[in-house]
Amino acid sequence: MTYSNWPWQYSFPPFFTIQPNLETRAKQLEAWRSLVLDYHRALKLAVLDVSEAERSELFNNAKLQRKLPSEGIIQVLESLAKNGNAEPCNKAKTRWYIYWHTLPEW
Amino acid sequence: MRRSAGIGAIHKQKKEQGKYKDKGSELQESQLEQMSKQLEVFRINLEEFAGKHRNEIKKNATFRRQFQEMCASIGVDPLASGKGFWSVLGIGDFYFELSVQIVEVCLATNYKNGGLISLDELRQRLIKARGRSKQHQEITIEDLLSAARKLRIFGNGFSIVPIGKGQYLVQSVPGELSMDHTAVLQQTANLGNANISISILKTHLNWDHERAKKALDHMVKEGLCWIDEQNTREILYWFPSMFSECITAR
C-alpha cells in the first residue's frame, strides 16, 4: 500500500530541517505530528522503529533528496508522546507505538 | 503741525471699522450660502449619477478605476469616510468590505506563511471566498491595493511590499522590513524561486557575507522564511509565501 495524501509541507525542502525559530518549529512539529498520524492510520501501522523510519518514505523524500535526521524524528515522536499519541515500547526508545487516537479516546 | 486725533475722530474710525467688518462677514456668509447651495446641487447630481451607475461601479473593475483616478486628480478621496457623499455610490462599502476580507484571509493564512502573502494568492483566495456569482468575481489587483492601503490607517499592521515586475507582497504582521529585507524579497521573486542563499545575495547584490547573513537571519527570526540545511552546497532560505505548493494548499 502506498500513501498519497501528502501535505504541501512534504514537498517544502526546509520541512526536513528542524527549524531554529521556535514559533516556526512549533508549526513544523505540528505538521509533522498530523502527517505521522495520518500516514499510520492510512497504512494501518501501529509501531514505528526509528532506524527503519529513517529510510521509510514518511521521513525520506527521495524526489526532493531531503530526509528528516534521526534527532528530528525523535523530536517529532516526543512531541507526539506529549499529546498522548505515541509511547516508546522499549527503554532505548528505538521502537514506538503510534496511537491514531489517544488511549483515553480508545 | 498735525493735530493728533481727538476722541470724536477715534469714535468715527471705530464705527467705520465696524461697518467694514459687518460687510465682510455679510459677504462671507453669502459666499458660504452659495457654496452650500453648490454642494447641494453637486450632491443631487451625484445621487442621480449614482442611481444610474451604482451597479456599474460594483461590477465593472475598469469603471471603478477610472472613477478613482478622476477623484484623485481633483484631490478627493472617495474612500476617506463612510459618511462622505461619495459613499452614496456604494464605492466606499465595496472597499471597506474588501478590506475586512483581506484581513480575514491574511489571518487565516498567517500560520503557514508567517504573515507574508503575495497579492496574487490573496486575490485567488478572496475570489474563492466571495462565492461564484459573477459580480463578486471582478476584483482587480488595483482594487486590492487601494483596499489594503486604507488598512494602514489602523497603525503599522499592514504594509505593501513591491517586489518588482508588478508583483506585491502584503505583510500583515507588524514586523520591521528594512530596505535590505525588501531587497532580499525582490531578489527571491526576480529569480522566480521560493528560495535564496547567502552566495546568491553576494553575487547579485554585491553584499558582503555579514550583511547577507544578518538580513536572512532576521527574516528567519520573524518567521518569514525557513532554513534548509540539506542542500549540497550551502544553506538555503525558503519563503513559504512564494512556494507554489504552499500557495495552492487550502
mmCIF file of C-alpha atoms in Angstrom:
data_model
loop_
_atom_site.group_PDB
_atom_site.id
_atom_site.type_symbol
_atom_site.label_atom_id
_atom_site.label_comp_id
_atom_site.label_asym_id
_atom_site.label_seq_id
_atom_site.Cartn_x
_atom_site.Cartn_y
_atom_site.Cartn_z
ATOM 1 C CA MET A 1 0.000 0.000 0.000
ATOM 2 C CA THR A 2 1.205 3.483 -0.684
ATOM 3 C CA TYR A 3 0.324 6.784 0.858
ATOM 4 C CA SER A 4 -0.771 9.610 -1.409
ATOM 5 C CA ASN A 5 -2.262 12.273 0.808
ATOM 6 C CA TRP A 6 0.939 14.267 1.312
ATOM 7 C CA PRO A 7 0.548 17.797 2.717
ATOM 8 C CA TRP A 8 2.246 20.732 0.980
ATOM 9 C CA GLN A 9 4.984 20.759 3.587
ATOM 10 C CA TYR A 10 6.209 17.353 2.385
ATOM 11 C CA SER A 11 7.444 18.975 -0.819
ATOM 12 C CA PHE A 12 8.832 22.017 1.008
ATOM 13 C CA PRO A 13 12.569 21.275 1.435
ATOM 14 C CA PRO A 14 13.164 23.061 4.768
ATOM 15 C CA PHE A 15 10.414 20.940 6.321
ATOM 16 C CA PHE A 16 13.178 18.324 6.696
ATOM 17 C CA THR A 17 15.439 20.606 8.739
ATOM 18 C CA ILE A 18 14.414 21.234 12.340
ATOM 19 C CA GLN A 19 13.805 25.000 12.385
ATOM 20 C CA PRO A 20 15.777 27.298 14.711
ATOM 21 C CA ASN A 21 12.886 29.765 15.136
ATOM 22 C CA LEU A 22 10.756 28.452 17.996
ATOM 23 C CA GLU A 23 7.456 29.618 16.546
ATOM 24 C CA THR A 24 8.243 28.183 13.140
ATOM 25 C CA ARG A 25 9.441 24.968 14.786
ATOM 26 C CA ALA A 26 6.163 24.642 16.671
ATOM 27 C CA LYS A 27 4.281 24.908 13.351
ATOM 28 C CA GLN A 28 6.686 22.434 11.794
ATOM 29 C CA LEU A 29 6.279 19.843 14.575
ATOM 30 C CA GLU A 30 2.518 20.260 14.420
ATOM 31 C CA ALA A 31 2.552 19.486 10.704
ATOM 32 C CA TRP A 32 4.837 16.500 11.295
ATOM 33 C CA ARG A 33 2.576 15.171 14.039
ATOM 34 C CA SER A 34 -0.502 15.202 11.860
ATOM 35 C CA LEU A 35 1.437 13.720 8.933
ATOM 36 C CA VAL A 36 2.788 10.839 11.052
ATOM 37 C CA LEU A 37 -0.654 10.088 12.461
ATOM 38 C CA ASP A 38 -2.339 10.310 9.063
ATOM 39 C CA TYR A 39 0.284 8.094 7.494
ATOM 40 C CA HIS A 40 -0.003 5.408 10.148
ATOM 41 C CA ARG A 41 -3.769 5.488 10.082
ATOM 42 C CA ALA A 42 -3.924 5.229 6.290
ATOM 43 C CA LEU A 43 -1.479 2.314 6.156
ATOM 44 C CA LYS A 44 -2.857 0.727 9.334
ATOM 45 C CA LEU A 45 0.512 0.748 11.085
ATOM 46 C CA ALA A 46 0.842 0.862 14.842
ATOM 47 C CA VAL A 47 4.574 0.560 15.521
ATOM 48 C CA LEU A 48 7.380 2.775 14.355
ATOM 49 C CA ASP A 49 11.003 1.710 14.503
ATOM 50 C CA VAL A 50 13.294 4.731 14.498
ATOM 51 C CA SER A 51 16.091 3.122 12.481
ATOM 52 C CA GLU A 52 13.621 1.811 9.899
ATOM 53 C CA ALA A 53 11.709 5.069 9.850
ATOM 54 C CA GLU A 54 14.808 6.909 8.738
ATOM 55 C CA ARG A 55 14.574 5.025 5.461
ATOM 56 C CA SER A 56 10.810 4.983 5.026
ATOM 57 C CA GLU A 57 9.187 7.410 2.611
ATOM 58 C CA LEU A 58 7.493 9.101 5.553
ATOM 59 C CA PHE A 59 10.687 10.778 6.696
ATOM 60 C CA ASN A 60 12.666 10.448 3.496
ATOM 61 C CA ASN A 61 11.521 12.296 0.410
ATOM 62 C CA ALA A 62 13.736 10.743 -2.276
ATOM 63 C CA LYS A 63 12.416 13.025 -5.013
ATOM 64 C CA LEU A 64 13.442 16.072 -3.015
ATOM 65 C CA GLN A 65 16.631 14.434 -1.688
ATOM 66 C CA ARG A 66 15.662 15.528 1.780
ATOM 67 C CA LYS A 67 15.169 13.427 4.882
ATOM 68 C CA LEU A 68 14.408 14.184 8.458
ATOM 69 C CA PRO A 69 17.505 13.254 10.520
ATOM 70 C CA SER A 70 17.004 10.826 13.407
ATOM 71 C CA GLU A 71 17.202 13.637 16.007
ATOM 72 C CA GLY A 72 14.322 15.251 14.174
ATOM 73 C CA ILE A 73 12.327 12.008 14.143
ATOM 74 C CA ILE A 74 12.841 11.683 17.892
ATOM 75 C CA GLN A 75 11.662 15.273 18.413
ATOM 76 C CA VAL A 76 8.530 14.540 16.415
ATOM 77 C CA LEU A 77 7.912 11.343 18.408
ATOM 78 C CA GLU A 78 8.434 13.099 21.700
ATOM 79 C CA SER A 79 6.024 15.835 20.754
ATOM 80 C CA LEU A 80 3.534 13.130 19.735
ATOM 81 C CA ALA A 81 4.064 11.446 23.100
ATOM 82 C CA LYS A 82 3.361 14.723 24.851
ATOM 83 C CA ASN A 83 -0.069 14.793 23.199
ATOM 84 C CA GLY A 84 -0.710 11.159 24.098
ATOM 85 C CA ASN A 85 -0.376 9.953 20.517
ATOM 86 C CA ALA A 86 2.799 7.901 20.954
ATOM 87 C CA GLU A 87 4.657 5.867 23.538
ATOM 88 C CA PRO A 88 8.076 4.199 23.459
ATOM 89 C CA CYS A 89 7.819 0.368 23.663
ATOM 90 C CA ASN A 90 11.322 -0.193 24.968
ATOM 91 C CA LYS A 91 13.711 1.612 27.257
ATOM 92 C CA ALA A 92 16.107 2.606 24.486
ATOM 93 C CA LYS A 93 13.262 4.412 22.725
ATOM 94 C CA THR A 94 14.068 2.812 19.396
ATOM 95 C CA ARG A 95 10.545 1.464 18.846
ATOM 96 C CA TRP A 96 7.403 3.462 19.438
ATOM 97 C CA TYR A 97 3.701 2.726 19.488
ATOM 98 C CA ILE A 98 1.773 5.240 17.440
ATOM 99 C CA TYR A 99 -1.765 5.853 18.663
ATOM 100 C CA TRP A 100 -4.062 7.320 15.979
ATOM 101 C CA HIS A 101 -6.348 8.063 18.870
ATOM 102 C CA THR A 102 -5.035 8.795 22.334
ATOM 103 C CA LEU A 103 -5.539 5.990 24.861
ATOM 104 C CA PRO A 104 -8.401 7.716 26.714
ATOM 105 C CA GLU A 105 -10.122 8.158 23.332
ATOM 106 C CA TRP A 106 -9.759 4.442 22.519
ATOM 107 C CA MET B 1 1.887 120.707 12.996
ATOM 108 C CA ARG B 2 -0.657 117.955 12.667
ATOM 109 C CA ARG B 3 -3.117 117.598 15.476
ATOM 110 C CA SER B 4 -3.366 114.147 16.988
ATOM 111 C CA ALA B 5 -6.778 112.558 16.619
ATOM 112 C CA GLY B 6 -9.449 113.662 19.023
ATOM 113 C CA ILE B 7 -11.946 111.479 20.775
ATOM 114 C CA GLY B 8 -14.554 112.209 18.125
ATOM 115 C CA ALA B 9 -12.268 111.076 15.322
ATOM 116 C CA ILE B 10 -11.435 107.829 17.111
ATOM 117 C CA HIS B 11 -15.088 107.038 17.589
ATOM 118 C CA LYS B 12 -15.728 107.725 13.942
ATOM 119 C CA GLN B 13 -12.865 105.459 12.915
ATOM 120 C CA LYS B 14 -14.161 102.631 15.116
ATOM 121 C CA LYS B 15 -17.611 102.956 13.675
ATOM 122 C CA GLU B 16 -16.234 102.702 10.160
ATOM 123 C CA GLN B 17 -14.171 99.657 11.034
ATOM 124 C CA GLY B 18 -17.239 98.023 12.487
ATOM 125 C CA LYS B 19 -19.118 98.672 9.283
ATOM 126 C CA TYR B 20 -16.333 97.117 7.219
ATOM 127 C CA LYS B 21 -16.401 94.052 9.453
ATOM 128 C CA ASP B 22 -20.151 93.722 9.095
ATOM 129 C CA LYS B 23 -19.882 93.992 5.359
ATOM 130 C CA GLY B 24 -17.055 91.448 5.346
ATOM 131 C CA SER B 25 -18.943 88.842 7.318
ATOM 132 C CA GLU B 26 -22.019 89.521 5.214
ATOM 133 C CA LEU B 27 -20.005 88.766 2.109
ATOM 134 C CA GLN B 28 -18.556 85.627 3.693
ATOM 135 C CA GLU B 29 -21.976 84.446 4.689
ATOM 136 C CA SER B 30 -23.358 84.887 1.228
ATOM 137 C CA GLN B 31 -20.371 83.022 -0.147
ATOM 138 C CA LEU B 32 -20.932 80.207 2.313
ATOM 139 C CA GLU B 33 -24.565 80.117 1.384
ATOM 140 C CA GLN B 34 -23.624 79.905 -2.252
ATOM 141 C CA MET B 35 -21.131 77.181 -1.517
ATOM 142 C CA SER B 36 -23.624 75.080 0.358
ATOM 143 C CA LYS B 37 -26.080 75.624 -2.483
ATOM 144 C CA GLN B 38 -23.444 74.437 -4.936
ATOM 145 C CA LEU B 39 -22.677 71.494 -2.714
ATOM 146 C CA GLU B 40 -26.347 70.648 -2.651
ATOM 147 C CA VAL B 41 -26.509 70.755 -6.439
ATOM 148 C CA PHE B 42 -23.398 68.622 -6.598
ATOM 149 C CA ARG B 43 -24.934 66.099 -4.241
ATOM 150 C CA ILE B 44 -28.112 65.897 -6.273
ATOM 151 C CA ASN B 45 -26.114 65.405 -9.438
ATOM 152 C CA LEU B 46 -24.044 62.756 -7.812
ATOM 153 C CA GLU B 47 -27.064 60.941 -6.472
ATOM 154 C CA GLU B 48 -28.509 60.941 -9.940
ATOM 155 C CA PHE B 49 -25.227 59.627 -11.267
ATOM 156 C CA ALA B 50 -25.080 57.033 -8.553
ATOM 157 C CA GLY B 51 -28.615 55.887 -9.211
ATOM 158 C CA LYS B 52 -27.713 55.262 -12.803
ATOM 159 C CA HIS B 53 -24.318 53.691 -12.329
ATOM 160 C CA ARG B 54 -24.338 52.037 -8.951
ATOM 161 C CA ASN B 55 -24.276 48.526 -10.298
ATOM 162 C CA GLU B 56 -21.712 49.520 -12.843
ATOM 163 C CA ILE B 57 -19.351 50.518 -10.040
ATOM 164 C CA LYS B 58 -19.839 47.302 -8.156
ATOM 165 C CA LYS B 59 -19.477 45.121 -11.199
ATOM 166 C CA ASN B 60 -17.103 46.852 -13.520
ATOM 167 C CA ALA B 61 -13.495 46.996 -12.414
ATOM 168 C CA THR B 62 -12.321 49.382 -15.134
ATOM 169 C CA PHE B 63 -15.125 51.799 -14.382
ATOM 170 C CA ARG B 64 -14.121 51.702 -10.735
ATOM 171 C CA ARG B 65 -10.541 52.513 -11.558
ATOM 172 C CA GLN B 66 -11.498 55.373 -13.843
ATOM 173 C CA PHE B 67 -13.706 56.819 -11.158
ATOM 174 C CA GLN B 68 -10.928 56.560 -8.603
ATOM 175 C CA GLU B 69 -8.446 58.184 -10.952
ATOM 176 C CA MET B 70 -10.834 61.067 -11.585
ATOM 177 C CA CYS B 71 -11.270 61.580 -7.853
ATOM 178 C CA ALA B 72 -7.529 61.516 -7.317
ATOM 179 C CA SER B 73 -6.959 64.172 -9.971
ATOM 180 C CA ILE B 74 -9.369 66.632 -8.298
ATOM 181 C CA GLY B 75 -7.984 65.807 -4.868
ATOM 182 C CA VAL B 76 -10.917 63.943 -3.382
ATOM 183 C CA ASP B 77 -10.581 60.618 -1.657
ATOM 184 C CA PRO B 78 -13.840 58.724 -2.091
ATOM 185 C CA LEU B 79 -12.696 56.204 0.489
ATOM 186 C CA ALA B 80 -11.766 58.672 3.206
ATOM 187 C CA SER B 81 -15.036 58.352 5.095
ATOM 188 C CA GLY B 82 -18.159 56.256 5.030
ATOM 189 C CA LYS B 83 -20.100 59.471 5.631
ATOM 190 C CA GLY B 84 -18.758 61.330 2.638
ATOM 191 C CA PHE B 85 -21.382 61.647 -0.038
ATOM 192 C CA TRP B 86 -19.206 59.663 -2.399
ATOM 193 C CA SER B 87 -20.308 56.651 -0.453
ATOM 194 C CA VAL B 88 -23.742 57.205 -1.979
ATOM 195 C CA LEU B 89 -22.150 55.354 -4.840
ATOM 196 C CA GLY B 90 -21.523 52.351 -2.664
ATOM 197 C CA ILE B 91 -17.889 52.599 -3.649
ATOM 198 C CA GLY B 92 -16.899 53.006 -0.020
ATOM 199 C CA ASP B 93 -18.844 49.955 1.057
ATOM 200 C CA PHE B 94 -17.232 47.947 -1.699
ATOM 201 C CA TYR B 95 -13.733 48.741 -0.496
ATOM 202 C CA PHE B 96 -14.468 48.527 3.221
ATOM 203 C CA GLU B 97 -15.944 45.098 2.689
ATOM 204 C CA LEU B 98 -12.886 44.133 0.675
ATOM 205 C CA SER B 99 -10.571 45.392 3.423
ATOM 206 C CA VAL B 100 -12.290 43.252 6.027
ATOM 207 C CA GLN B 101 -11.991 40.253 3.752
ATOM 208 C CA ILE B 102 -8.304 40.951 3.181
ATOM 209 C CA VAL B 103 -7.707 40.980 6.918
ATOM 210 C CA GLU B 104 -9.547 37.686 7.259
ATOM 211 C CA VAL B 105 -7.546 35.972 4.527
ATOM 212 C CA CYS B 106 -4.273 37.270 5.940
ATOM 213 C CA LEU B 107 -5.094 35.972 9.417
ATOM 214 C CA ALA B 108 -6.258 32.645 8.037
ATOM 215 C CA THR B 109 -3.012 32.052 6.138
ATOM 216 C CA ASN B 110 -0.743 33.576 8.752
ATOM 217 C CA TYR B 111 0.073 30.210 10.309
ATOM 218 C CA LYS B 112 1.838 28.952 7.233
ATOM 219 C CA ASN B 113 3.413 31.976 5.610
ATOM 220 C CA GLY B 114 4.395 33.963 8.673
ATOM 221 C CA GLY B 115 2.200 36.919 7.713
ATOM 222 C CA LEU B 116 3.562 37.494 4.240
ATOM 223 C CA ILE B 117 1.315 36.790 1.279
ATOM 224 C CA SER B 118 1.585 37.569 -2.404
ATOM 225 C CA LEU B 119 -1.133 39.763 -3.821
ATOM 226 C CA ASP B 120 -1.933 37.095 -6.419
ATOM 227 C CA GLU B 121 -2.532 34.466 -3.778
ATOM 228 C CA LEU B 122 -4.610 36.950 -1.780
ATOM 229 C CA ARG B 123 -6.731 37.598 -4.849
ATOM 230 C CA GLN B 124 -7.210 33.901 -5.593
ATOM 231 C CA ARG B 125 -8.281 33.217 -2.034
ATOM 232 C CA LEU B 126 -10.624 36.206 -1.938
ATOM 233 C CA ILE B 127 -12.309 35.186 -5.161
ATOM 234 C CA LYS B 128 -12.785 31.702 -3.785
ATOM 235 C CA ALA B 129 -14.168 33.048 -0.525
ATOM 236 C CA ARG B 130 -16.546 35.511 -2.163
ATOM 237 C CA GLY B 131 -18.567 32.873 -3.912
ATOM 238 C CA ARG B 132 -19.260 32.109 -7.502
ATOM 239 C CA SER B 133 -21.657 34.813 -8.614
ATOM 240 C CA LYS B 134 -20.248 36.883 -11.422
ATOM 241 C CA GLN B 135 -20.444 40.252 -9.716
ATOM 242 C CA HIS B 136 -18.213 39.109 -6.868
ATOM 243 C CA GLN B 137 -15.502 37.857 -9.164
ATOM 244 C CA GLU B 138 -14.388 41.112 -10.651
ATOM 245 C CA ILE B 139 -11.735 42.176 -8.185
ATOM 246 C CA THR B 140 -8.599 43.538 -9.697
ATOM 247 C CA ILE B 141 -5.168 43.878 -8.212
ATOM 248 C CA GLU B 142 -5.776 47.659 -8.135
ATOM 249 C CA ASP B 143 -8.896 47.202 -6.012
ATOM 250 C CA LEU B 144 -6.903 45.114 -3.569
ATOM 251 C CA LEU B 145 -4.126 47.673 -3.456
ATOM 252 C CA SER B 146 -6.495 50.547 -2.652
ATOM 253 C CA ALA B 147 -8.277 48.498 -0.020
ATOM 254 C CA ALA B 148 -5.027 47.321 1.556
ATOM 255 C CA ARG B 149 -3.622 50.851 1.559
ATOM 256 C CA LYS B 150 -6.640 52.003 3.544
ATOM 257 C CA LEU B 151 -5.816 49.428 6.204
ATOM 258 C CA ARG B 152 -2.673 51.308 7.058
ATOM 259 C CA ILE B 153 -4.794 53.836 8.970
ATOM 260 C CA PHE B 154 -5.123 51.299 11.757
ATOM 261 C CA GLY B 155 -1.421 51.516 12.526
ATOM 262 C CA ASN B 156 1.538 49.536 11.403
ATOM 263 C CA GLY B 157 -0.006 46.148 10.911
ATOM 264 C CA PHE B 158 -0.427 46.164 7.182
ATOM 265 C CA SER B 159 2.086 47.175 4.608
ATOM 266 C CA ILE B 160 2.587 46.573 0.942
ATOM 267 C CA VAL B 161 5.993 45.496 -0.287
ATOM 268 C CA PRO B 162 6.591 45.914 -4.015
ATOM 269 C CA ILE B 163 8.835 43.110 -5.240
ATOM 270 C CA GLY B 164 9.181 44.163 -8.860
ATOM 271 C CA LYS B 165 7.527 43.073 -12.119
ATOM 272 C CA GLY B 166 4.216 44.456 -10.860
ATOM 273 C CA GLN B 167 4.225 41.934 -8.060
ATOM 274 C CA TYR B 168 3.387 42.830 -4.500
ATOM 275 C CA LEU B 169 3.544 41.154 -1.142
ATOM 276 C CA VAL B 170 1.148 42.096 1.618
ATOM 277 C CA GLN B 171 2.673 41.971 5.056
ATOM 278 C CA SER B 172 0.116 41.512 7.794
ATOM 279 C CA VAL B 173 2.243 41.340 10.929
ATOM 280 C CA PRO B 174 3.942 44.388 12.366
ATOM 281 C CA GLY B 175 7.486 43.225 11.812
ATOM 282 C CA GLU B 176 10.115 45.581 10.592
ATOM 283 C CA LEU B 177 11.131 45.211 6.968
ATOM 284 C CA SER B 178 14.165 47.316 6.183
ATOM 285 C CA MET B 179 15.463 48.168 2.730
ATOM 286 C CA ASP B 180 17.747 45.155 2.934
ATOM 287 C CA HIS B 181 14.900 42.769 3.731
ATOM 288 C CA THR B 182 12.820 44.163 0.897
ATOM 289 C CA ALA B 183 15.802 43.711 -1.405
ATOM 290 C CA VAL B 184 16.053 40.059 -0.347
ATOM 291 C CA LEU B 185 12.369 39.524 -1.162
ATOM 292 C CA GLN B 186 12.746 41.276 -4.504
ATOM 293 C CA GLN B 187 15.786 39.209 -5.401
ATOM 294 C CA THR B 188 13.989 35.994 -4.492
ATOM 295 C CA ALA B 189 10.969 36.947 -6.594
ATOM 296 C CA ASN B 190 13.145 38.005 -9.531
ATOM 297 C CA LEU B 191 14.857 34.645 -9.684
ATOM 298 C CA GLY B 192 11.446 33.008 -9.734
ATOM 299 C CA ASN B 193 12.368 30.641 -6.915
ATOM 300 C CA ALA B 194 10.999 30.406 -3.439
ATOM 301 C CA ASN B 195 14.492 30.214 -2.010
ATOM 302 C CA ILE B 196 17.579 32.361 -1.703
ATOM 303 C CA SER B 197 21.076 31.895 -0.308
ATOM 304 C CA ILE B 198 23.911 33.981 1.011
ATOM 305 C CA SER B 199 26.032 33.413 -2.092
ATOM 306 C CA ILE B 200 23.199 34.496 -4.411
ATOM 307 C CA LEU B 201 22.838 37.728 -2.448
ATOM 308 C CA LYS B 202 26.588 38.227 -2.585
ATOM 309 C CA THR B 203 26.795 37.864 -6.354
ATOM 310 C CA HIS B 204 23.577 39.638 -7.343
ATOM 311 C CA LEU B 205 23.501 42.498 -4.852
ATOM 312 C CA ASN B 206 27.221 42.831 -4.189
ATOM 313 C CA TRP B 207 26.668 42.443 -0.488
ATOM 314 C CA ASP B 208 29.319 41.135 1.851
ATOM 315 C CA HIS B 209 28.763 37.926 3.785
ATOM 316 C CA GLU B 210 27.858 39.641 7.052
ATOM 317 C CA ARG B 211 25.188 41.842 5.545
ATOM 318 C CA ALA B 212 23.508 38.957 3.708
ATOM 319 C CA LYS B 213 23.575 36.717 6.749
ATOM 320 C CA LYS B 214 22.202 39.397 9.019
ATOM 321 C CA ALA B 215 19.272 40.149 6.714
ATOM 322 C CA LEU B 216 18.419 36.456 6.282
ATOM 323 C CA ASP B 217 18.750 35.679 9.980
ATOM 324 C CA HIS B 218 16.332 38.486 10.769
ATOM 325 C CA MET B 219 13.769 37.066 8.387
ATOM 326 C CA VAL B 220 14.154 33.625 9.922
ATOM 327 C CA LYS B 221 13.641 35.208 13.318
ATOM 328 C CA GLU B 222 10.447 36.890 12.121
ATOM 329 C CA GLY B 223 9.157 33.551 10.862
ATOM 330 C CA LEU B 224 9.075 34.746 7.247
ATOM 331 C CA CYS B 225 11.414 32.058 5.957
ATOM 332 C CA TRP B 226 12.611 28.563 6.796
ATOM 333 C CA ILE B 227 16.177 27.276 6.617
ATOM 334 C CA ASP B 228 17.137 24.172 4.669
ATOM 335 C CA GLU B 229 20.428 22.580 5.699
ATOM 336 C CA GLN B 230 20.313 19.657 3.301
ATOM 337 C CA ASN B 231 21.241 21.409 0.120
ATOM 338 C CA THR B 232 24.551 20.114 -1.210
ATOM 339 C CA ARG B 233 26.370 23.409 -1.371
ATOM 340 C CA GLU B 234 25.074 25.829 1.231
ATOM 341 C CA ILE B 235 22.129 26.667 3.460
ATOM 342 C CA LEU B 236 19.032 27.695 1.538
ATOM 343 C CA TYR B 237 16.402 30.076 2.878
ATOM 344 C CA TRP B 238 12.864 29.301 1.714
ATOM 345 C CA PHE B 239 9.832 31.601 1.717
ATOM 346 C CA PRO B 240 6.549 29.721 2.105
ATOM 347 C CA SER B 241 4.752 32.830 0.807
ATOM 348 C CA MET B 242 6.393 32.240 -2.591
ATOM 349 C CA PHE B 243 6.316 28.453 -2.593
ATOM 350 C CA SER B 244 3.691 27.327 -5.068
ATOM 351 C CA GLU B 245 2.505 24.209 -3.213
ATOM 352 C CA CYS B 246 2.003 26.331 -0.119
ATOM 353 C CA ILE B 247 0.133 28.953 -2.124
ATOM 354 C CA THR B 248 -2.297 26.439 -3.585
ATOM 355 C CA ALA B 249 -2.735 24.425 -0.383
ATOM 356 C CA ARG B 250 -6.005 25.111 1.336
#
